[in-house]
Amino acid sequence: MDPSRISLRPYNLSDVDDFLLWASDDRVTRYLRWDEITSREEALAYLEMVAIPHPWRRSICLDDRSIGYISIKPESGDDRCRAHIGYAVAAEYWGHGMATLALKMAVSKVFDEIPDLVRLHALVELENKASQRVLEKVGFVKEGLLRKYGFCKGEIRDMFVYSFLSTDKLL
């Protein structure tokens, strides 16, 4: 895959059909806190009310077509030095390095774009080995296991926490 074909950009309402292709796939949303999106109307509403107004949610694009997302959510107040990062990529692109490349792109920018940010952290379910590998290939450090930490799809689940600091180097 030619890395120049991958980009990150804010969402537009015109992304709705590409977004719906991967956001309606339960394989993609399996480890996300939101369920698959099943209609064009629901996809438009999600883009308009969630993705577009989000302070740092980017569409992962292949040739400017949405194939996934990266979201960085900074904390506020005294915790503004931290932010949570989450991401997903269309199943047809799994195993092609797209998530790793997109995550490297996001991490290389976000510490400059969010001035007080020092730490990014990601929570990953134990079963989600592919996402753990993506984080490790980027340079995130596995810090530990949080038992019964995250509620997702009707269950309270164990999660690994990974972090990347502003002083860390991308791999």
Short mmCIF file of C-alpha atoms in Angstrom, two decimals:
data_model
loop_
_atom_site.label_atom_id
_atom_site.label_comp_id
_atom_site.label_asym_id
_atom_site.label_seq_id
_atom_site.Cartn_x
_atom_site.Cartn_y
_atom_site.Cartn_z
CA MET A 1 0.00 0.00 0.00
CA ASP A 2 1.34 3.40 -1.00
CA PRO A 3 1.29 5.50 2.23
CA SER A 4 0.61 8.67 0.22
CA ARG A 5 -2.89 7.32 -0.48
CA ILE A 6 -3.78 7.47 3.25
CA SER A 7 -4.84 10.73 4.89
CA LEU A 8 -6.62 12.02 7.97
CA ARG A 9 -9.16 14.80 7.71
CA PRO A 10 -12.26 16.09 9.49
CA TYR A 11 -15.54 14.45 8.50
CA ASN A 12 -17.95 15.97 6.00
CA LEU A 13 -21.61 15.11 5.46
CA SER A 14 -20.58 13.92 1.99
CA ASP A 15 -18.76 11.01 3.71
CA VAL A 16 -22.08 9.42 4.65
CA ASP A 17 -22.09 6.55 2.14
CA ASP A 18 -18.46 5.56 2.73
CA PHE A 19 -18.97 5.88 6.50
CA LEU A 20 -22.06 3.67 6.36
CA LEU A 21 -20.14 0.93 4.53
CA TRP A 22 -17.84 0.27 7.48
CA ALA A 23 -19.95 1.62 10.37
CA SER A 24 -22.70 -0.90 9.54
CA ASP A 25 -20.29 -3.85 9.87
CA ASP A 26 -20.59 -5.58 13.25
CA ARG A 27 -17.03 -6.92 12.85
CA VAL A 28 -15.80 -3.30 12.89
CA THR A 29 -18.03 -2.12 15.74
CA ARG A 30 -17.54 -5.24 17.88
CA TYR A 31 -15.13 -3.52 20.27
CA LEU A 32 -16.57 0.00 19.93
CA ARG A 33 -18.96 1.48 22.45
CA TRP A 34 -21.45 2.28 19.72
CA ASP A 35 -23.48 -0.26 17.79
CA GLU A 36 -23.35 -0.62 14.04
CA ILE A 37 -25.17 2.10 12.14
CA THR A 38 -27.77 0.57 9.88
CA SER A 39 -29.30 3.34 7.78
CA ARG A 40 -28.20 6.34 5.77
CA GLU A 41 -30.33 8.59 7.99
CA GLU A 42 -28.69 7.25 11.13
CA ALA A 43 -25.27 7.70 9.53
CA LEU A 44 -26.05 11.31 8.59
CA ALA A 45 -27.27 12.04 12.12
CA TYR A 46 -24.11 10.49 13.62
CA LEU A 47 -21.85 12.53 11.36
CA GLU A 48 -23.78 15.73 12.01
CA MET A 49 -24.20 15.38 15.79
CA VAL A 50 -21.12 13.37 16.85
CA ALA A 51 -18.29 13.13 14.32
CA ILE A 52 -18.25 16.63 12.81
CA PRO A 53 -18.56 18.65 16.05
CA HIS A 54 -16.01 16.44 17.88
CA PRO A 55 -12.84 18.42 18.71
CA TRP A 56 -10.47 15.79 17.25
CA ARG A 57 -12.24 13.06 15.27
CA ARG A 58 -10.70 12.39 11.89
CA SER A 59 -11.74 10.22 9.01
CA ILE A 60 -9.07 7.74 7.94
CA CYS A 61 -9.19 8.08 4.16
CA LEU A 62 -7.89 5.99 1.32
CA ASP A 63 -7.80 8.16 -1.79
CA ASP A 64 -10.01 10.64 0.15
CA ARG A 65 -12.73 8.01 0.84
CA SER A 66 -13.56 7.25 4.48
CA ILE A 67 -12.42 3.79 5.58
CA GLY A 68 -12.32 4.39 9.33
CA TYR A 69 -11.80 6.93 12.07
CA ILE A 70 -9.46 8.10 14.78
CA SER A 71 -10.83 9.98 17.75
CA ILE A 72 -8.78 11.79 20.36
CA LYS A 73 -10.76 13.07 23.31
CA PRO A 74 -8.85 15.39 25.63
CA GLU A 75 -9.74 15.55 29.30
CA SER A 76 -10.50 18.96 30.83
CA GLY A 77 -9.42 21.04 33.80
CA ASP A 78 -6.49 19.65 35.76
CA ASP A 79 -6.64 16.50 33.63
CA ARG A 80 -6.15 18.33 30.31
CA CYS A 81 -2.69 16.74 30.01
CA ARG A 82 -4.40 13.44 29.06
CA ALA A 83 -6.50 12.26 26.16
CA HIS A 84 -8.16 9.01 25.17
CA ILE A 85 -7.56 7.69 21.65
CA GLY A 86 -9.82 5.29 19.79
CA TYR A 87 -9.94 4.09 16.20
CA ALA A 88 -11.49 1.64 13.77
CA VAL A 89 -10.84 0.62 10.17
CA ALA A 90 -13.10 -1.11 7.65
CA ALA A 91 -12.67 -4.89 7.84
CA GLU A 92 -11.59 -5.14 4.21
CA TYR A 93 -8.45 -3.17 5.13
CA TRP A 94 -7.47 -5.19 8.20
CA GLY A 95 -3.97 -6.57 8.02
CA HIS A 96 -2.77 -3.99 5.47
CA GLY A 97 -1.14 -1.56 7.91
CA MET A 98 -3.81 1.13 7.48
CA ALA A 99 -4.61 1.50 11.18
CA THR A 100 -0.92 1.57 12.10
CA LEU A 101 -0.14 4.24 9.51
CA ALA A 102 -3.17 6.35 10.43
CA LEU A 103 -2.38 6.11 14.14
CA LYS A 104 1.22 7.20 13.50
CA MET A 105 -0.10 10.16 11.50
CA ALA A 106 -2.46 11.18 14.30
CA VAL A 107 0.10 10.82 17.08
CA SER A 108 2.68 12.83 15.12
CA LYS A 109 0.22 15.77 14.90
CA VAL A 110 -1.88 15.75 18.05
CA PHE A 111 0.76 16.84 20.57
CA ASP A 112 1.31 20.01 18.52
CA GLU A 113 -2.40 20.62 17.97
CA ILE A 114 -3.45 20.20 21.63
CA PRO A 115 -0.97 22.36 23.59
CA ASP A 116 -1.33 20.91 27.12
CA LEU A 117 -1.41 17.29 25.99
CA VAL A 118 1.32 15.07 27.45
CA ARG A 119 -0.28 11.60 27.44
CA LEU A 120 -2.47 9.60 25.07
CA HIS A 121 -4.06 6.43 26.37
CA ALA A 122 -6.04 3.67 24.73
CA LEU A 123 -8.20 1.01 26.34
CA VAL A 124 -8.25 -2.32 24.51
CA GLU A 125 -10.22 -5.43 25.31
CA LEU A 126 -8.16 -8.53 26.04
CA GLU A 127 -9.62 -10.38 23.05
CA ASN A 128 -8.75 -7.59 20.60
CA LYS A 129 -5.23 -8.80 19.78
CA ALA A 130 -5.11 -6.96 16.44
CA SER A 131 -5.67 -3.57 18.08
CA GLN A 132 -3.08 -4.35 20.74
CA ARG A 133 -0.58 -5.11 17.97
CA VAL A 134 -1.40 -1.83 16.15
CA LEU A 135 -0.72 0.18 19.31
CA GLU A 136 2.55 -1.67 19.96
CA LYS A 137 3.74 -1.12 16.35
CA VAL A 138 3.17 2.61 16.79
CA GLY A 139 5.13 2.71 20.06
CA PHE A 140 2.41 2.67 22.71
CA VAL A 141 3.41 0.95 25.95
CA LYS A 142 1.14 -1.59 27.62
CA GLU A 143 0.81 -0.34 31.20
CA GLY A 144 -1.45 -2.96 32.70
CA LEU A 145 -4.76 -4.68 33.04
CA LEU A 146 -7.86 -2.91 34.28
CA ARG A 147 -10.20 -5.58 35.59
CA LYS A 148 -13.92 -5.19 34.89
CA TYR A 149 -13.26 -1.66 33.64
CA GLY A 150 -15.21 -1.02 30.45
CA PHE A 151 -18.88 -1.46 29.65
CA CYS A 152 -19.41 -2.50 26.04
CA LYS A 153 -22.24 -4.31 24.29
CA GLY A 154 -24.01 -5.18 27.52
CA GLU A 155 -20.99 -6.54 29.40
CA ILE A 156 -18.42 -5.19 31.81
CA ARG A 157 -15.06 -6.20 30.36
CA ASP A 158 -11.41 -6.35 31.31
CA MET A 159 -9.21 -3.89 29.41
CA PHE A 160 -5.54 -3.34 28.80
CA VAL A 161 -4.38 0.25 29.05
CA TYR A 162 -1.73 1.49 26.63
CA SER A 163 -0.07 4.89 26.66
CA PHE A 164 2.05 7.13 24.48
CA LEU A 165 3.75 10.19 25.96
CA SER A 166 4.73 13.38 24.18
CA THR A 167 8.37 12.44 24.86
CA ASP A 168 8.02 8.95 23.32
CA LYS A 169 9.25 8.21 19.83
CA LEU A 170 7.11 6.69 17.09
CA LEU A 171 8.38 3.30 15.94
#
